[in-house]
Tab-separated table of C-alpha atoms in Angstrom:
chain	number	residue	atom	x	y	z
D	1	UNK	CA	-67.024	-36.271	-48.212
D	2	UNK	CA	-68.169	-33.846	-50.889
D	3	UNK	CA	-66.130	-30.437	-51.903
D	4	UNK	CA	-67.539	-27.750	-54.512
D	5	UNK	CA	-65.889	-24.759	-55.740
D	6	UNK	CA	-67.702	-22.030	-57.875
D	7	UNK	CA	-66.341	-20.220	-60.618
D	8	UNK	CA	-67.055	-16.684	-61.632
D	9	UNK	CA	-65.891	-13.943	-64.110
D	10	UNK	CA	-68.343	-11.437	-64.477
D	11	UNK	CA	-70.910	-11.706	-67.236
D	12	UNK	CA	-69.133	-10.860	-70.134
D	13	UNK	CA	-69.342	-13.766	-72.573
D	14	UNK	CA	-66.364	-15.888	-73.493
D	15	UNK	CA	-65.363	-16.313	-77.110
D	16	UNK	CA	-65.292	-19.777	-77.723
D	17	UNK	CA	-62.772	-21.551	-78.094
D	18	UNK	CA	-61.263	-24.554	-80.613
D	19	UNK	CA	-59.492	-27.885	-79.487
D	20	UNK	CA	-56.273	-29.124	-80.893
D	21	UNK	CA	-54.600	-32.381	-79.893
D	22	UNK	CA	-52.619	-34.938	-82.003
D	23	UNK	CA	-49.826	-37.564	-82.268
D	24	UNK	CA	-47.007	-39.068	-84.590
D	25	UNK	CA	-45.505	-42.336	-83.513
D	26	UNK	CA	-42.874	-44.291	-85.396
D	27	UNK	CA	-44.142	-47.586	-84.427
D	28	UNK	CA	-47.111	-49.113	-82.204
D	29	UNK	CA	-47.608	-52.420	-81.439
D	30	UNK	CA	-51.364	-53.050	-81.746
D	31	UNK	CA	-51.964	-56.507	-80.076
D	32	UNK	CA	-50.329	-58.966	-77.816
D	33	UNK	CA	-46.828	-57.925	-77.452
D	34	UNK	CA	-45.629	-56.471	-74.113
D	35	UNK	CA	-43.085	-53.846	-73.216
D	36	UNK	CA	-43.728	-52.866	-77.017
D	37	UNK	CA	-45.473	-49.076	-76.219
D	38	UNK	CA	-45.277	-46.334	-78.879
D	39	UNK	CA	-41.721	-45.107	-79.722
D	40	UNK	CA	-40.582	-42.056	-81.266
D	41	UNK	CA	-43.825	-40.487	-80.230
D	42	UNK	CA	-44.661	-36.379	-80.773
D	43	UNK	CA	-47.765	-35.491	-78.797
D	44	UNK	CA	-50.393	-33.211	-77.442
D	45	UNK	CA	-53.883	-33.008	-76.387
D	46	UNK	CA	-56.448	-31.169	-74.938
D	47	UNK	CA	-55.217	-27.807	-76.151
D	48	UNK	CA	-56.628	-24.231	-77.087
D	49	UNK	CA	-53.108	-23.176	-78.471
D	50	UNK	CA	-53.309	-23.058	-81.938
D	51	UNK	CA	-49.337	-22.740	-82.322
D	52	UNK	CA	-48.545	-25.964	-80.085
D	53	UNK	CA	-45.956	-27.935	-81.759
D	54	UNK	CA	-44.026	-31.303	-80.828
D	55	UNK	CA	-40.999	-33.261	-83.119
D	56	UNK	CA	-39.085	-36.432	-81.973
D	57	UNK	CA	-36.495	-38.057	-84.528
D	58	UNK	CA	-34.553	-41.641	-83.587
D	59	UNK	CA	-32.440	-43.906	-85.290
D	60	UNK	CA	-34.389	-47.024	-85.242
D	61	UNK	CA	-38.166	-47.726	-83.806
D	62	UNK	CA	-37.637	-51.606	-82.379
D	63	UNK	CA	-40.184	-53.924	-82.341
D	64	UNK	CA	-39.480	-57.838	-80.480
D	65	UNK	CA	-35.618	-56.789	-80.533
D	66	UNK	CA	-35.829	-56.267	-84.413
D	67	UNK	CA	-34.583	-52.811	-86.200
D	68	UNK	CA	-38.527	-51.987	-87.754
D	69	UNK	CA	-38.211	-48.280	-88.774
D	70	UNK	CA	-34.482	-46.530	-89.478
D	71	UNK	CA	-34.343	-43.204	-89.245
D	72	UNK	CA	-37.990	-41.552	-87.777
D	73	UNK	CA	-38.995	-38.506	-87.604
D	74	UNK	CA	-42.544	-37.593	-86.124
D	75	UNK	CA	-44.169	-34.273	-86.067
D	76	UNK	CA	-47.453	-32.477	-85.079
D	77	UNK	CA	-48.521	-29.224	-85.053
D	78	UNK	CA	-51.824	-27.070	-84.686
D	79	UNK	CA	-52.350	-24.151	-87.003
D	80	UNK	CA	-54.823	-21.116	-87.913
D	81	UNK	CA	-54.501	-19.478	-91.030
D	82	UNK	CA	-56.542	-18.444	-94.012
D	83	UNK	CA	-57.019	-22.343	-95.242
D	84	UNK	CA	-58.944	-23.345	-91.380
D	85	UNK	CA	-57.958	-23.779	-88.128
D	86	UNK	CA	-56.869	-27.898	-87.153
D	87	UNK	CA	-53.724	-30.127	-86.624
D	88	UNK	CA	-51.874	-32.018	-88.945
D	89	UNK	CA	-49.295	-34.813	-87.813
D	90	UNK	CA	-46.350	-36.323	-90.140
D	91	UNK	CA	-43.980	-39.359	-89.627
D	92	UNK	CA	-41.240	-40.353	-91.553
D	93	UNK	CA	-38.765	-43.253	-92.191
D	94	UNK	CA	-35.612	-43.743	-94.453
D	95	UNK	CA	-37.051	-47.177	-94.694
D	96	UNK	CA	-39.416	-50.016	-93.155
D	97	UNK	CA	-38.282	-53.715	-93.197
D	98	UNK	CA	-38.965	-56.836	-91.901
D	99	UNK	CA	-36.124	-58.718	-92.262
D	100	UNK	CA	-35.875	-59.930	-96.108
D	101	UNK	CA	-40.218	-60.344	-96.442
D	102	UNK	CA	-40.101	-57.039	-96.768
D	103	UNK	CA	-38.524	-53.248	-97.914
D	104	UNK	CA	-40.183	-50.365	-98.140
D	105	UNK	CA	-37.862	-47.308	-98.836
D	106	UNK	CA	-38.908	-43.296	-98.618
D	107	UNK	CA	-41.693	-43.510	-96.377
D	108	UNK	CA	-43.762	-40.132	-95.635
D	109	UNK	CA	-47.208	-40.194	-94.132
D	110	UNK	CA	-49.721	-37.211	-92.995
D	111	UNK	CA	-53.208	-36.409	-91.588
D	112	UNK	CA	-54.847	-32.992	-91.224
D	113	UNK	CA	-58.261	-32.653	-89.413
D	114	UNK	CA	-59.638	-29.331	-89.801
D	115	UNK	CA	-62.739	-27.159	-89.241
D	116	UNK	CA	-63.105	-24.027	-92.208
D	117	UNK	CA	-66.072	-22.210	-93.147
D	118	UNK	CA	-68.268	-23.916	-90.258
D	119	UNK	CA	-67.086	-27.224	-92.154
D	120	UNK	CA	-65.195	-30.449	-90.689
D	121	UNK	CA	-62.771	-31.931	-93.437
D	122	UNK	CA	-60.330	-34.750	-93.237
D	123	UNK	CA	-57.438	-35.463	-95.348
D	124	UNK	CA	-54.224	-38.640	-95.096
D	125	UNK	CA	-51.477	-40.299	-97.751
D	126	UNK	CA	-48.528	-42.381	-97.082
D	127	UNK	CA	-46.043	-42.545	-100.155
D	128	UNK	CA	-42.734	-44.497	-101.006
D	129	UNK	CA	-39.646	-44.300	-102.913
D	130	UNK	CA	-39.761	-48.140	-103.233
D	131	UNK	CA	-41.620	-51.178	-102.300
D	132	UNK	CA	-40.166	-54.467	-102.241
D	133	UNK	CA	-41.977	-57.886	-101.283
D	134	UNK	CA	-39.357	-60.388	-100.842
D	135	UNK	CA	-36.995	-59.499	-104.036
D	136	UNK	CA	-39.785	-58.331	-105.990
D	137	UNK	CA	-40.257	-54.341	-106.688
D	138	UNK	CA	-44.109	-53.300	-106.838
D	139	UNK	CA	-43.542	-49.677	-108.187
D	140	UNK	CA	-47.507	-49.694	-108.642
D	141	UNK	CA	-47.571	-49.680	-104.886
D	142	UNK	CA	-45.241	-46.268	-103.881
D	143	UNK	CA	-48.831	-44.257	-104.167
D	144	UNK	CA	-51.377	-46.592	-103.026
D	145	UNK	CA	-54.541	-46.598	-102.772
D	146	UNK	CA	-56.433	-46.145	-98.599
D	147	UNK	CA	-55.983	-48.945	-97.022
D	148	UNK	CA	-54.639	-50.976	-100.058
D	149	UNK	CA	-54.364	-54.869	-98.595
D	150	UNK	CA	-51.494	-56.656	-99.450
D	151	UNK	CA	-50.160	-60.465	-99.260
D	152	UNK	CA	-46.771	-61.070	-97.830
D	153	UNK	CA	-45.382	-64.889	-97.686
D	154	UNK	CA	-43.595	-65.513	-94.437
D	155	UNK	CA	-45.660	-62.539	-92.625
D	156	UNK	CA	-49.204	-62.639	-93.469
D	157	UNK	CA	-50.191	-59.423	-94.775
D	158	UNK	CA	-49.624	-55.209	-94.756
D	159	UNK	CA	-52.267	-52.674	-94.862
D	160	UNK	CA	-50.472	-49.778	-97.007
D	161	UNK	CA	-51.832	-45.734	-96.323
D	162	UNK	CA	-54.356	-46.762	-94.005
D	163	UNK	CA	-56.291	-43.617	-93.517
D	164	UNK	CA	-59.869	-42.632	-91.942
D	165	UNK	CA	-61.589	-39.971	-89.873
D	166	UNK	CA	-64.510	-40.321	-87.574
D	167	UNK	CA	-67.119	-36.747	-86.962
D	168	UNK	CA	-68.739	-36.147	-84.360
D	169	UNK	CA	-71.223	-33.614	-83.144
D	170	UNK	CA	-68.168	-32.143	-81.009
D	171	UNK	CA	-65.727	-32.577	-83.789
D	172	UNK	CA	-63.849	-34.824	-85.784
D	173	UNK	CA	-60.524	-36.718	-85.936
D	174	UNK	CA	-58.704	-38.693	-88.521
D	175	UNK	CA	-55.860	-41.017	-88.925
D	176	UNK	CA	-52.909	-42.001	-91.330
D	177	UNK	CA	-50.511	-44.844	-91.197
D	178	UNK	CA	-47.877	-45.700	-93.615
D	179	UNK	CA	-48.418	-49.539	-92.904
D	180	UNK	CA	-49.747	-51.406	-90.352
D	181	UNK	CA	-47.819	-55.362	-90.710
D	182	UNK	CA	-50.528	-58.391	-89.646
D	183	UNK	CA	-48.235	-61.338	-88.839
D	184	UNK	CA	-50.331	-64.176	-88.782
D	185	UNK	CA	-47.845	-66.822	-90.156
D	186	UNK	CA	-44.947	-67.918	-87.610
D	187	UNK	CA	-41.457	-66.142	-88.060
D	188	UNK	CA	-38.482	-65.244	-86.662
D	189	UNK	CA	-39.117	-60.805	-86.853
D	190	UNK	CA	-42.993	-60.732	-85.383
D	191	UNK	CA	-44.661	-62.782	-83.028
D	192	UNK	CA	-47.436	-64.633	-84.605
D	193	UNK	CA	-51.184	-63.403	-83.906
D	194	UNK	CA	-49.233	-59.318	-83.290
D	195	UNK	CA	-49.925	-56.248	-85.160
D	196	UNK	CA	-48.120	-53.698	-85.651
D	197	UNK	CA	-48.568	-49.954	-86.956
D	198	UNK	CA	-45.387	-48.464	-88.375
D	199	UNK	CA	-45.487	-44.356	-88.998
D	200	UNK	CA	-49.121	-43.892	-87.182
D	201	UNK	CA	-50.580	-40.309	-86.888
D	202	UNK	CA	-53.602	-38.878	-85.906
D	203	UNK	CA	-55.031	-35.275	-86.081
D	204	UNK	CA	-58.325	-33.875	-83.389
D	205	UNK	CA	-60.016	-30.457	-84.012
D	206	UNK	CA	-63.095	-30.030	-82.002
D	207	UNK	CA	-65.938	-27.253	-83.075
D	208	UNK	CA	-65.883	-23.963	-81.648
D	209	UNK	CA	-67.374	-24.012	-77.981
D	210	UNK	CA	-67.380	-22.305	-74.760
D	211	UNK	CA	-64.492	-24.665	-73.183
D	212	UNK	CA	-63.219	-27.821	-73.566
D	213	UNK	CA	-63.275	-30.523	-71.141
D	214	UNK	CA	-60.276	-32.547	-69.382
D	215	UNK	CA	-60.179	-35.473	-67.095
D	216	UNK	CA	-59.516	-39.088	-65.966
D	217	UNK	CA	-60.535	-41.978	-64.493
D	218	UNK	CA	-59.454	-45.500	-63.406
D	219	UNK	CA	-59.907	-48.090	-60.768
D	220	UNK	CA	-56.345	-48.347	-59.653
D	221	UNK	CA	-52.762	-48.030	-59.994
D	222	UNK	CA	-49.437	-49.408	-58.603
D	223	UNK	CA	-45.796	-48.097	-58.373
D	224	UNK	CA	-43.014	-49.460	-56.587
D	225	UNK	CA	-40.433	-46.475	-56.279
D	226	UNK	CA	-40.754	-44.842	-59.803
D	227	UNK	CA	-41.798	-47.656	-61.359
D	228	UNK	CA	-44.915	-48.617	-62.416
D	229	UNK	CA	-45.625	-52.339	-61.655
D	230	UNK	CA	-49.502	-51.888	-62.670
D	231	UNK	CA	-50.773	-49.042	-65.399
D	232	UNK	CA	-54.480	-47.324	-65.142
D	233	UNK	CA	-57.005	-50.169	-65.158
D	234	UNK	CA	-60.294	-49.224	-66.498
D	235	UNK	CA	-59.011	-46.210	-67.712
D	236	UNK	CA	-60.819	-43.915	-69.354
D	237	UNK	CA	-59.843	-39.769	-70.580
D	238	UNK	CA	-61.530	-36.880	-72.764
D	239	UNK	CA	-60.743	-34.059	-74.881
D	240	UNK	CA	-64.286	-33.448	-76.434
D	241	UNK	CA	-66.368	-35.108	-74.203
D	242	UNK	CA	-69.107	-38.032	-75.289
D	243	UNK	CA	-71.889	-35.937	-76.734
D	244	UNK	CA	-74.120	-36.473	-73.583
D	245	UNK	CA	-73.781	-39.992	-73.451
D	246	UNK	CA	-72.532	-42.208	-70.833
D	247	UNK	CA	-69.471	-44.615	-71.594
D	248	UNK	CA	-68.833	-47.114	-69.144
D	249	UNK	CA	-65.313	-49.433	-69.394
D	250	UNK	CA	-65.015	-52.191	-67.023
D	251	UNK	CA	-62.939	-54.993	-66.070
D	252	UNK	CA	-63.030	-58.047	-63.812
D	253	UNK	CA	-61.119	-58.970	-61.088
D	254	UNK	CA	-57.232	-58.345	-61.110
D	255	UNK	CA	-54.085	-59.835	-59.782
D	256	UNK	CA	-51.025	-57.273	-58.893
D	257	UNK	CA	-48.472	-59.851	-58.648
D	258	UNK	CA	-46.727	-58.953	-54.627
D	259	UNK	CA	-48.316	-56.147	-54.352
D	260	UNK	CA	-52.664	-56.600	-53.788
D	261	UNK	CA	-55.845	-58.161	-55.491
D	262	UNK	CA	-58.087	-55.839	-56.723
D	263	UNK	CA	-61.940	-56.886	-57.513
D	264	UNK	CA	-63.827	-55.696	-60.360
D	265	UNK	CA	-63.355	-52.041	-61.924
D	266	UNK	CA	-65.714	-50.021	-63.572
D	267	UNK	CA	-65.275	-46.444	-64.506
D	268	UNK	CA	-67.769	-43.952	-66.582
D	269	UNK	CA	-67.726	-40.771	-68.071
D	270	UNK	CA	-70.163	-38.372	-69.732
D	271	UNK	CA	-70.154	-34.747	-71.028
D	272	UNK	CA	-70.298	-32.192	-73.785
D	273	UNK	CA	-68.839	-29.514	-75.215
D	274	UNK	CA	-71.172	-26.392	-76.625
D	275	UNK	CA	-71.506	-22.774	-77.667
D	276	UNK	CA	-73.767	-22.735	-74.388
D	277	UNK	CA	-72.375	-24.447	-71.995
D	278	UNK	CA	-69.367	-27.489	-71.516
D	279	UNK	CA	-69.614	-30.263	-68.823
D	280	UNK	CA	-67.863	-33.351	-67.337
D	281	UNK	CA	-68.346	-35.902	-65.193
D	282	UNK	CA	-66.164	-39.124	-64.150
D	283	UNK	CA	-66.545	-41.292	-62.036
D	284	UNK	CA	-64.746	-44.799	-60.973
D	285	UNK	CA	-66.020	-47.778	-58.780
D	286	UNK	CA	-63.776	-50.731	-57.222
D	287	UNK	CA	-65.374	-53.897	-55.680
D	288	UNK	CA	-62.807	-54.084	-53.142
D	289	UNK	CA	-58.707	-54.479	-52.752
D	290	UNK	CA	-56.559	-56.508	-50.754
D	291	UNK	CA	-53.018	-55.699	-49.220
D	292	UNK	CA	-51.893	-58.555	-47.195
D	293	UNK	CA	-54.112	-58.805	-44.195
D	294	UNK	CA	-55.382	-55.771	-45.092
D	295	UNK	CA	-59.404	-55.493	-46.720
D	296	UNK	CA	-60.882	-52.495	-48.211
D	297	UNK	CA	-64.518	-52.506	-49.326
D	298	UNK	CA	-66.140	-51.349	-52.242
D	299	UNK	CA	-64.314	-47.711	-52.906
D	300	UNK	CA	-66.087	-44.674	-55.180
D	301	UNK	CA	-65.203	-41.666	-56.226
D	302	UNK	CA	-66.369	-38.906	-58.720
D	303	UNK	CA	-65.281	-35.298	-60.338
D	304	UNK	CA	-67.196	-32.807	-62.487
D	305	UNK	CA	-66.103	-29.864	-63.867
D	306	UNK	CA	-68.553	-27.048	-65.940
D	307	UNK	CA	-68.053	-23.717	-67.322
D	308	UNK	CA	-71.134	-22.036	-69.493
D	309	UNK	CA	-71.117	-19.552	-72.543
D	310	UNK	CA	-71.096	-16.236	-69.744
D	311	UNK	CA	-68.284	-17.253	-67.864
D	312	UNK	CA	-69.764	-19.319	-64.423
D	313	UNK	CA	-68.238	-22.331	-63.447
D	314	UNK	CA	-67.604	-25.019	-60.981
D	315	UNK	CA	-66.352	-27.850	-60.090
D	316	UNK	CA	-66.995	-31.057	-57.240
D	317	UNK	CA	-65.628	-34.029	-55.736
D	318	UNK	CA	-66.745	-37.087	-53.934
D	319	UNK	CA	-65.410	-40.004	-52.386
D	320	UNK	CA	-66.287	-43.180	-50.508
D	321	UNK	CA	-65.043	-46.451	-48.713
D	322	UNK	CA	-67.234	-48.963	-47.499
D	323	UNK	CA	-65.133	-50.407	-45.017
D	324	UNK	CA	-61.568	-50.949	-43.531
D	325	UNK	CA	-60.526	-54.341	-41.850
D	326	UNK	CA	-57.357	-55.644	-40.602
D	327	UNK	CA	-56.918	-59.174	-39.750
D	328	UNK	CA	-60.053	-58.961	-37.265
D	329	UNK	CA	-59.870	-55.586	-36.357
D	330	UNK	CA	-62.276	-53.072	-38.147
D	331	UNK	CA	-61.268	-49.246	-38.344
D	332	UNK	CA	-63.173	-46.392	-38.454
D	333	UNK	CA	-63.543	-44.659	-42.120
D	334	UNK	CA	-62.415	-40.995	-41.884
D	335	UNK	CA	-64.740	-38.585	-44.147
D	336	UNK	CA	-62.970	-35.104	-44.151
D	337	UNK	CA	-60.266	-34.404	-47.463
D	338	UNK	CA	-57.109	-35.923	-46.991
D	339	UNK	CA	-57.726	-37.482	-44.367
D	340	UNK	CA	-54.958	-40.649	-42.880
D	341	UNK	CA	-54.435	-43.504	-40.750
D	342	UNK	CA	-51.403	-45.349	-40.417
D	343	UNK	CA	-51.550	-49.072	-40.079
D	344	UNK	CA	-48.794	-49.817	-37.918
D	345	UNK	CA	-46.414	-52.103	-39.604
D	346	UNK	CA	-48.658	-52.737	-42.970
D	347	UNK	CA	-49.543	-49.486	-44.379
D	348	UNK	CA	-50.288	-45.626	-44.246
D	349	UNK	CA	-53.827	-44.774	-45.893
D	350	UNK	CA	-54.870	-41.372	-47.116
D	351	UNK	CA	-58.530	-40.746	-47.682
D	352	UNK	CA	-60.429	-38.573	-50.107
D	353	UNK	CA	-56.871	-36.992	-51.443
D	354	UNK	CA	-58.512	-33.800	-53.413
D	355	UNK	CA	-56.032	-31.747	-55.688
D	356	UNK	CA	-57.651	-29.004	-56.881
D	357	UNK	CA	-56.075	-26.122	-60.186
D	358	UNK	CA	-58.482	-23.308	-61.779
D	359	UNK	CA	-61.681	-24.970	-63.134
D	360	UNK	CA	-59.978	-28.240	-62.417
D	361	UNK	CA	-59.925	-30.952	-59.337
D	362	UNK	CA	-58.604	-34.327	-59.001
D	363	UNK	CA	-59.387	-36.762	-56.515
D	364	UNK	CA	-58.145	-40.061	-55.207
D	365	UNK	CA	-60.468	-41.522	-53.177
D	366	UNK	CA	-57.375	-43.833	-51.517
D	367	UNK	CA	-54.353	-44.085	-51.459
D	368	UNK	CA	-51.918	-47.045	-49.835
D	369	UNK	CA	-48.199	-46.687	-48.732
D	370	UNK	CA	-46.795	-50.484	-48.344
D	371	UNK	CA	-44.232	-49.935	-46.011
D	372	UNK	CA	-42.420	-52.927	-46.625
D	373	UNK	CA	-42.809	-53.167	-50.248
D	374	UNK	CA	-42.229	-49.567	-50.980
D	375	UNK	CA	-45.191	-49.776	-52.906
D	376	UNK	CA	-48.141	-46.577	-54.237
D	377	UNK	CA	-51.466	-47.808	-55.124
D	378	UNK	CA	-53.703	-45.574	-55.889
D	379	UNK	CA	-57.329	-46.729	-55.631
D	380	UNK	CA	-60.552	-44.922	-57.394
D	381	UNK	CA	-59.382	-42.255	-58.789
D	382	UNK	CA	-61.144	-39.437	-60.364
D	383	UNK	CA	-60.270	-35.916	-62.589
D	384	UNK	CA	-62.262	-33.577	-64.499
D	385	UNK	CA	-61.626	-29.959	-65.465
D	386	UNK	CA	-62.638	-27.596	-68.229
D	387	UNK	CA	-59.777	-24.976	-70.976
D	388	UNK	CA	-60.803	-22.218	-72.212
C-alpha cells in the first residue's frame, strides 16, 4: 500500500541552490474559447541550470481562425552574472491586428525576475513602432504606461504593457504582456465575452535553498490512442512550493463523453522550500468513476518528497480504492505496487502503479485499459520530488 525510500549522501552540507523557470507565448486565449492553447510557446520550469535557454519563432499565432500575431518570436533564458542571478523572457511580433479595429506595428515585450544582493527585483515594458485604432495613429501610445486601458469600438477594449510581479517568502515572479484584447462587443475576429493575451511572458527566480521541489497532482485523465480526449482535472503543480500552506483545488462531478463518469475531484498540495530543509506533499482524492458496468469507489493517493540542508532525503507513496464492482459481481482490491486484474471483456486495471527517479516518485493509484474503446484513464494520480 505504502513504499518509502531514504536518501543519503554523507553529511557534508549542500550549497543551496536557486530556481529558474519561465515562458514566452505569442498568444493565449484567456477565457472561453476552446482548442485555442498557447502558441509559439518557449518554456521551462523547475530548473537549477542557470544557462537553460528555449526560442520558438512562427509566422502567424491564430486565434478563432484569424491571423492575430505575424511574425513571433519568443524567448527565455536564465542567467548569473555580476547584475543577479534570474530569468528574463521576450516575445516579439512584426505586428498585432484585429482585423481593421486595430494595428499595432513593432511589438517587443520583456520581464526579468531576479534575486541580487539578498534582494528580489522585478522589471517589464512592451513598446511599438505604431499604434493604430481603427484609422487613427496614437503615437502617445508606442511607450505606454503599465497596464494603460484603452477603448476600442467594435472590440471592447486592450490592456497595453500589462506588467506585475507577485513575492513570496520562496521567491518572486513577474509578468509582461504586450496587450491583452477584451472583446466584449460582438464581431466577426473574437468571440464575444473571450480574452485574449497577445506576446505574454513571465519570469520565476526562487531564493537560495537547499532544493527545490517538483510534483503533480490530479483526479484523472483520459487518452484514446495518443490523444487526449480529457486533460488533468483538478490539477495542481509546484516549483517553489506554498510556503507551508495547504492549497486545495476541486471540482464536481464530470462527464467523459464515451469514455466514463467521474465524481467529484479534489487534489491538495503543501510544502516549502528553505536553507534548512525543502518538502512536498500531494495528494488527490476521487469520489468514484464509472466505465460501463464497471464501479470504482472512492480512489486516493499521495507522494512526498524531502531533502534537508546536510544532504538526507526521502521520499513515499500511498494509494487506495475503496471498492471494485462489476455488474453484481464484487472483486477483491489488490494492495501490493503494480498490482492487475483483467476484467474479461471490459477492462485491464493496474493498481498502485509507483514510478520511482532519484529523490523523485510518481504514483497512479489506477489505471484502466478499455479494451474496446482503446481508451487510458488514469485515476488519482500523484508526483512529488525534490532538484538540487
Amino acid at each position: 500500500m505504502a513504499s518509502t525510500i531514504a536518501l543519503t549522501s554523507g553529511s557534508a552540507s549542500a550549497s543551496p541552490v536557486f530556481g529558474y523557470s519561465g515562458y514566452s507565448y505569442g498568444t493565449d486565449v484567456e477565457s472561453g474559447l476552446a482548442n485555442s492553447g498557447p502558441q509559439v510557446m518557449s518554456k521551462f520550469g523547475c530548473t537549477t541550470d542557470a544557462t537553460r535557454h528555449d526560442s520558438n519563432d512562427l509566422a502567424t499565432a491564430n486565434v478563432n481562425n484569424q491571423a492575430i500575431a505575424r511574425t513571433v518570436r519568443t524567448e527565455t533564458h536564465a542567467f548569473n552574472n555580476k547584475s543577479g542571478t534570474g530569468v528574463t523572457s521576450n516575445a516579439s511580433a512584426v505586428d498585432i491586428k484585429v482585423g481593421n479595429l486595430l494595428t499595432l506595428t513593432g511589438v517587443k515585450t520583456t520581464t526579468t525576475a531576479k534575486y541580487s544582493k539578498g534582494k528580489l527585483s522585478y522589471t517589464g515594458n512592451t513598446t511599438f513602432a505604431s499604434v493604430k485604432i481603427g484609422a487613427i495613429s496614437v503615437p502617445s501610445l508606442l511607450k505606454p504606461k503599465w497596464n494603460t486601458k484603452v477603448a476600442v469600438p467594435g472590440l471592447g477594449y486592450i490592456v497595453l504593457n500589462r506588467v506585475g510581479g507577485v513575492k513570496t517568502a520562496s521567491g518572486i515572479y513577474s509578468y509582461a504582456q504586450a496587450v491583452v484584447l477584451h472583446a466584449n462587443v460582438k464581431n466577426q475576429y473574437i468571440p464575444e465575452g473571450v480574452d485574449v493575451a497577445v506576446l505574454k511572458t513571465r519570469a520565476e527566480i526562487s531564493k537560495p535553498a537547499t532544493a527545490l521541489v517538483i510534483g503533480s497532482a490530479y483526479g484523472t485523465k483520459a487518452n484514446v490512442d495518443k490523444l487526449v480526449v480529457s486533460g488533468p482535472t483538478s490539477l495542481q503543480t509546484t516549483c517553489q512550493g506554498t510556503e507551508g500552506k495547504t492549497v486545495r483545488v476541486a471540482i464536481g462531478e464530470l462527464n467523459i463523453p464515451k469514455v466514463a463518469y467521474v465524481g467529484a475531484v479534489y487534489t491538495t498540495k503543501n510544502g516549502a522550500i528553505g536553507t534548512n530543509k525543502s518538502y512536498i506533499n500531494f495528494t488527490s482524492h476521487v469520489a468514484g468513476v464509472k466505465v460501463g458496468s464497471l464501479a470504482i469507489g472512492a480512489i486516493e493517493s499521495s507522494a512526498s518528497a524531502w531533502k534537508t540542508k546536510d544532504g538526507k532525503g526521502g521520499v513515499s507513496s500511498s494509494a487506495r480504492i475503496a471498492s471494485i464492482t462489476v455488474g453484481h459481481k464484487t472483486y477483491a482490491v489488490p494492495t501490493k505496487e503494480n498490482s492487475t486484474l483483467n476484467i474479461p471483456g471490459i477492462a485491464r486495471l493496474t493498481f498502485n502503479q509507483v514510478m520511482r527517479q532519484q529523490r523523485y516518485i510518481e504514483v497512479n493509484a489506477l489505471v484502466i485499459d478499455v479494451y474496446s474503446l482503446n481508451t487510458r484513464v488514469v485515476v488519482g494520480h500523484s508526483a512529488a520530488g525534490v532538484v538540487s
